[in-house]
Amino acid sequence: MPGTVSTKQARIAELANQMPGAALRSLSHHMDLGWMREAFRRTRKDGAVGVDGQTADEYAKDLEDNLQSLLDRAKSGDHYRAPPVRRVHIPKGDGSQTRPIGIPTFEDKVLQRAVVMLLEPLYEQDFYDFSYGFRPRRSPHDAAEALYQGLWDMQGGWVIDADIRNYFGTIDRKGLQDLVSRRVADGVVRRLIGKWLRAGVQEEGVVHHPEAGTPQGGVISPVLSNIYLHEVLDRWWAEEVVPRLRGAAFMVRFADDFVMVFAERGDAERVHETLPKRFERYGLDLHPEKTRLIDFRRPRRDGTGPKPGSFDFLGFTYHWGRSRRGSQILKRRTSKKRFSRGLKAIKHWAKRARHVPIAKQAKTLGHKLRGHYNYYGLRGNSASIQRFAYEVRRIWKKWLGRRSQRSRMTWEKFNRLLQRYPLPPARIRRRPQQLRLVNL
């Protein structure tokens, strides 16, 4: 079945490539029962339930009939009604703020996945290489490596570190649907997208209908957000900004996070001044305090000249530092916000799990550490992940010592425990590439 779906997706991609800028009329006919089975297979089964409370296991008990019914209702038009998403709030940053997440019903997740499987091969022909978020075979690590290599090749530069205020909640729905219609003329697909945008949000039993935005957390939201920013930012950058620049420049975008790097200060200043106006035209707002122009040029070896700033992107802080030989090299470390957030989560877990058997604690903590290393264990960040590993051991020791008031957990006793229940060592998961050092 996956092979059949991939063949159909290849045909969509071929047509989209042959007809750049044209709207494809025949998309939904690819959605048959086999397509829906594959959409069900790709849908996460352990996610939170929507407003109807139905789980994936319950839906799978009569899978064939449920999928066929869903397919018939989706294609018939009036027989399908998009249920509201259930809104929950998850901690953001240091826990003092929360981010609203919309949770669709499981059936809606399957249908949204089926439509995403139609849209991805189409828009992959249009999206630019510097866009990385929520795209097939692209990851945050790919975006981080592209930024790292681009900064090194240019020896730094003038950086615009931008922040879009409440992006998912302020997308102009009418404008988004107009953009979709430029490439999608299929009535079934456009009608479904419109229903999802108007479905509403249920919070504490009350359904609200916001006038703007897409529910962050929905399966369809990432591809729709990419479609919108492709027009607002990416195409404008590639077709209007870059051809007018005097010097070299590049951009890296992951979802609504993006960084622009310029070799010439004048180019950076003009774009920095124009950027808010461009976003305002599409109903979006750049945070005035978090959108900064940074002098990130590589410092001279003798220490003369202005000290470069630093900036964060995808959980890493980029900065210049000295190598063991004294040369100025590009470095990155886990951002303070992400570092603190990670330790805070470990503290909460260790406190709750302190009476769980130690073997089970060690296994769970090992999974958490490996997850941290897998994301943050990139070149130039060894010091941060080693410090994180030390802080995690210190936290674990503290809460193990509170299992009982009779015995005190000393470092000697804790180190013996680590020999019996070893934790994974901090390590860089991706080997550094050989970069040519240029002494300035």
mmCIF file with all atom_site columns, N, CA and C in Angstrom, residues 123-124 127 131-135 167-168 171 176 220-232 234 253-256:
data_model
loop_
_atom_site.group_PDB
_atom_site.id
_atom_site.type_symbol
_atom_site.label_atom_id
_atom_site.label_alt_id
_atom_site.label_comp_id
_atom_site.label_asym_id
_atom_site.label_entity_id
_atom_site.label_seq_id
_atom_site.pdbx_PDB_ins_code
_atom_site.Cartn_x
_atom_site.Cartn_y
_atom_site.Cartn_z
_atom_site.occupancy
_atom_site.B_iso_or_equiv
_atom_site.pdbx_formal_charge
_atom_site.auth_seq_id
_atom_site.auth_comp_id
_atom_site.auth_asym_id
_atom_site.auth_atom_id
_atom_site.pdbx_PDB_model_num
ATOM 1  N N  . TYR A 1 123 ? 3.520  21.038 -3.233 1.00 0.00 ? 123 TYR A N  1
ATOM 2  C CA . TYR A 1 123 ? 4.234  22.233 -2.785 1.00 0.00 ? 123 TYR A CA 1
ATOM 3  C C  . TYR A 1 123 ? 5.730  22.015 -2.634 1.00 0.00 ? 123 TYR A C  1
ATOM 4  N N  . GLU A 1 124 ? 6.173  20.769 -2.560 1.00 0.00 ? 124 GLU A N  1
ATOM 5  C CA . GLU A 1 124 ? 7.612  20.532 -2.512 1.00 0.00 ? 124 GLU A CA 1
ATOM 6  C C  . GLU A 1 124 ? 8.295  21.001 -3.797 1.00 0.00 ? 124 GLU A C  1
ATOM 7  N N  . PHE A 1 127 ? 8.485  25.087 -2.852 1.00 0.00 ? 127 PHE A N  1
ATOM 8  C CA . PHE A 1 127 ? 9.226  25.577 -1.691 1.00 0.00 ? 127 PHE A CA 1
ATOM 9  C C  . PHE A 1 127 ? 10.719 25.681 -1.989 1.00 0.00 ? 127 PHE A C  1
ATOM 10 N N  . SER A 1 131 ? 14.075 26.655 3.231  1.00 0.00 ? 131 SER A N  1
ATOM 11 C CA . SER A 1 131 ? 12.958 26.401 4.139  1.00 0.00 ? 131 SER A CA 1
ATOM 12 C C  . SER A 1 131 ? 13.047 24.958 4.629  1.00 0.00 ? 131 SER A C  1
ATOM 13 N N  . TYR A 1 132 ? 13.043 24.757 5.944  1.00 0.00 ? 132 TYR A N  1
ATOM 14 C CA . TYR A 1 132 ? 13.292 23.427 6.502  1.00 0.00 ? 132 TYR A CA 1
ATOM 15 C C  . TYR A 1 132 ? 12.159 22.891 7.376  1.00 0.00 ? 132 TYR A C  1
ATOM 16 N N  . GLY A 1 133 ? 11.304 23.735 7.901  1.00 0.00 ? 133 GLY A N  1
ATOM 17 C CA . GLY A 1 133 ? 10.346 23.280 8.901  1.00 0.00 ? 133 GLY A CA 1
ATOM 18 C C  . GLY A 1 133 ? 9.212  22.438 8.350  1.00 0.00 ? 133 GLY A C  1
ATOM 19 N N  . PHE A 1 134 ? 8.955  21.300 8.980  1.00 0.00 ? 134 PHE A N  1
ATOM 20 C CA . PHE A 1 134 ? 7.812  20.440 8.683  1.00 0.00 ? 134 PHE A CA 1
ATOM 21 C C  . PHE A 1 134 ? 7.761  20.046 7.212  1.00 0.00 ? 134 PHE A C  1
ATOM 22 N N  . ARG A 1 135 ? 8.902  19.670 6.685  1.00 0.00 ? 135 ARG A N  1
ATOM 23 C CA . ARG A 1 135 ? 8.966  19.201 5.304  1.00 0.00 ? 135 ARG A CA 1
ATOM 24 C C  . ARG A 1 135 ? 9.570  17.812 5.277  1.00 0.00 ? 135 ARG A C  1
ATOM 25 N N  . TYR A 1 167 ? 2.359  33.845 15.400 1.00 0.00 ? 167 TYR A N  1
ATOM 26 C CA . TYR A 1 167 ? 2.182  33.580 13.966 1.00 0.00 ? 167 TYR A CA 1
ATOM 27 C C  . TYR A 1 167 ? 0.959  32.717 13.673 1.00 0.00 ? 167 TYR A C  1
ATOM 28 N N  . PHE A 1 168 ? 0.870  31.542 14.306 1.00 0.00 ? 168 PHE A N  1
ATOM 29 C CA . PHE A 1 168 ? -0.218 30.623 13.993 1.00 0.00 ? 168 PHE A CA 1
ATOM 30 C C  . PHE A 1 168 ? -1.582 31.220 14.330 1.00 0.00 ? 168 PHE A C  1
ATOM 31 N N  . ILE A 1 171 ? -2.580 34.300 11.286 1.00 0.00 ? 171 ILE A N  1
ATOM 32 C CA . ILE A 1 171 ? -2.618 34.085 9.843  1.00 0.00 ? 171 ILE A CA 1
ATOM 33 C C  . ILE A 1 171 ? -3.973 34.536 9.290  1.00 0.00 ? 171 ILE A C  1
ATOM 34 N N  . LEU A 1 176 ? -4.850 33.138 3.174  1.00 0.00 ? 176 LEU A N  1
ATOM 35 C CA . LEU A 1 176 ? -4.309 31.789 3.059  1.00 0.00 ? 176 LEU A CA 1
ATOM 36 C C  . LEU A 1 176 ? -5.090 30.975 2.035  1.00 0.00 ? 176 LEU A C  1
ATOM 37 N N  . ILE A 1 220 ? -2.851 19.456 9.718  1.00 0.00 ? 220 ILE A N  1
ATOM 38 C CA . ILE A 1 220 ? -2.797 20.252 8.493  1.00 0.00 ? 220 ILE A CA 1
ATOM 39 C C  . ILE A 1 220 ? -2.098 21.593 8.695  1.00 0.00 ? 220 ILE A C  1
ATOM 40 N N  . SER A 1 221 ? -1.974 22.054 9.941  1.00 0.00 ? 221 SER A N  1
ATOM 41 C CA . SER A 1 221 ? -1.456 23.399 10.214 1.00 0.00 ? 221 SER A CA 1
ATOM 42 C C  . SER A 1 221 ? -0.038 23.643 9.704  1.00 0.00 ? 221 SER A C  1
ATOM 43 N N  . PRO A 1 222 ? 0.914  22.710 9.892  1.00 0.00 ? 222 PRO A N  1
ATOM 44 C CA . PRO A 1 222 ? 2.279  22.995 9.424  1.00 0.00 ? 222 PRO A CA 1
ATOM 45 C C  . PRO A 1 222 ? 2.383  23.271 7.934  1.00 0.00 ? 222 PRO A C  1
ATOM 46 N N  . VAL A 1 223 ? 1.710  22.466 7.094  1.00 0.00 ? 223 VAL A N  1
ATOM 47 C CA . VAL A 1 223 ? 1.826  22.688 5.656  1.00 0.00 ? 223 VAL A CA 1
ATOM 48 C C  . VAL A 1 223 ? 1.125  23.988 5.257  1.00 0.00 ? 223 VAL A C  1
ATOM 49 N N  . LEU A 1 224 ? 0.010  24.321 5.921  1.00 0.00 ? 224 LEU A N  1
ATOM 50 C CA . LEU A 1 224 ? -0.658 25.586 5.622  1.00 0.00 ? 224 LEU A CA 1
ATOM 51 C C  . LEU A 1 224 ? 0.211  26.767 6.041  1.00 0.00 ? 224 LEU A C  1
ATOM 52 N N  . SER A 1 225 ? 0.878  26.660 7.177  1.00 0.00 ? 225 SER A N  1
ATOM 53 C CA . SER A 1 225 ? 1.747  27.756 7.624  1.00 0.00 ? 225 SER A CA 1
ATOM 54 C C  . SER A 1 225 ? 2.926  27.931 6.676  1.00 0.00 ? 225 SER A C  1
ATOM 55 N N  . ASN A 1 226 ? 3.444  26.836 6.134  1.00 0.00 ? 226 ASN A N  1
ATOM 56 C CA . ASN A 1 226 ? 4.532  26.933 5.162  1.00 0.00 ? 226 ASN A CA 1
ATOM 57 C C  . ASN A 1 226 ? 4.068  27.581 3.865  1.00 0.00 ? 226 ASN A C  1
ATOM 58 N N  . ILE A 1 227 ? 2.838  27.254 3.451  1.00 0.00 ? 227 ILE A N  1
ATOM 59 C CA . ILE A 1 227 ? 2.296  27.862 2.237  1.00 0.00 ? 227 ILE A CA 1
ATOM 60 C C  . ILE A 1 227 ? 2.203  29.376 2.402  1.00 0.00 ? 227 ILE A C  1
ATOM 61 N N  . TYR A 1 228 ? 1.754  29.813 3.576  1.00 0.00 ? 228 TYR A N  1
ATOM 62 C CA . TYR A 1 228 ? 1.585  31.246 3.819  1.00 0.00 ? 228 TYR A CA 1
ATOM 63 C C  . TYR A 1 228 ? 2.928  31.963 3.873  1.00 0.00 ? 228 TYR A C  1
ATOM 64 N N  . LEU A 1 229 ? 3.891  31.411 4.630  1.00 0.00 ? 229 LEU A N  1
ATOM 65 C CA . LEU A 1 229 ? 5.197  32.071 4.732  1.00 0.00 ? 229 LEU A CA 1
ATOM 66 C C  . LEU A 1 229 ? 6.003  31.947 3.444  1.00 0.00 ? 229 LEU A C  1
ATOM 67 N N  . HIS A 1 230 ? 5.691  30.956 2.623  1.00 0.00 ? 230 HIS A N  1
ATOM 68 C CA . HIS A 1 230 ? 6.357  30.865 1.320  1.00 0.00 ? 230 HIS A CA 1
ATOM 69 C C  . HIS A 1 230 ? 6.067  32.111 0.493  1.00 0.00 ? 230 HIS A C  1
ATOM 70 N N  . GLU A 1 231 ? 4.825  32.587 0.575  1.00 0.00 ? 231 GLU A N  1
ATOM 71 C CA . GLU A 1 231 ? 4.461  33.804 -0.158 1.00 0.00 ? 231 GLU A CA 1
ATOM 72 C C  . GLU A 1 231 ? 4.918  35.056 0.570  1.00 0.00 ? 231 GLU A C  1
ATOM 73 N N  . VAL A 1 232 ? 4.670  35.115 1.875  1.00 0.00 ? 232 VAL A N  1
ATOM 74 C CA . VAL A 1 232 ? 4.983  36.322 2.640  1.00 0.00 ? 232 VAL A CA 1
ATOM 75 C C  . VAL A 1 232 ? 6.480  36.592 2.666  1.00 0.00 ? 232 VAL A C  1
ATOM 76 N N  . ASP A 1 234 ? 9.434  33.815 1.801  1.00 0.00 ? 234 ASP A N  1
ATOM 77 C CA . ASP A 1 234 ? 10.424 33.098 0.983  1.00 0.00 ? 234 ASP A CA 1
ATOM 78 C C  . ASP A 1 234 ? 10.496 33.621 -0.450 1.00 0.00 ? 234 ASP A C  1
ATOM 79 N N  . ARG A 1 253 ? 15.164 29.259 7.228  1.00 0.00 ? 253 ARG A N  1
ATOM 80 C CA . ARG A 1 253 ? 13.870 29.325 7.905  1.00 0.00 ? 253 ARG A CA 1
ATOM 81 C C  . ARG A 1 253 ? 13.436 27.937 8.342  1.00 0.00 ? 253 ARG A C  1
ATOM 82 N N  . PHE A 1 254 ? 12.958 27.839 9.579  1.00 0.00 ? 254 PHE A N  1
ATOM 83 C CA . PHE A 1 254 ? 12.340 26.618 10.077 1.00 0.00 ? 254 PHE A CA 1
ATOM 84 C C  . PHE A 1 254 ? 10.982 27.002 10.656 1.00 0.00 ? 254 PHE A C  1
ATOM 85 N N  . ALA A 1 255 ? 9.903  26.675 9.920  1.00 0.00 ? 255 ALA A N  1
ATOM 86 C CA . ALA A 1 255 ? 8.548  27.080 10.300 1.00 0.00 ? 255 ALA A CA 1
ATOM 87 C C  . ALA A 1 255 ? 8.517  28.603 10.408 1.00 0.00 ? 255 ALA A C  1
ATOM 88 N N  . ASP A 1 256 ? 8.158  29.152 11.586 1.00 0.00 ? 256 ASP A N  1
ATOM 89 C CA . ASP A 1 256 ? 8.074  30.607 11.709 1.00 0.00 ? 256 ASP A CA 1
ATOM 90 C C  . ASP A 1 256 ? 9.333  31.220 12.313 1.00 0.00 ? 256 ASP A C  1
#
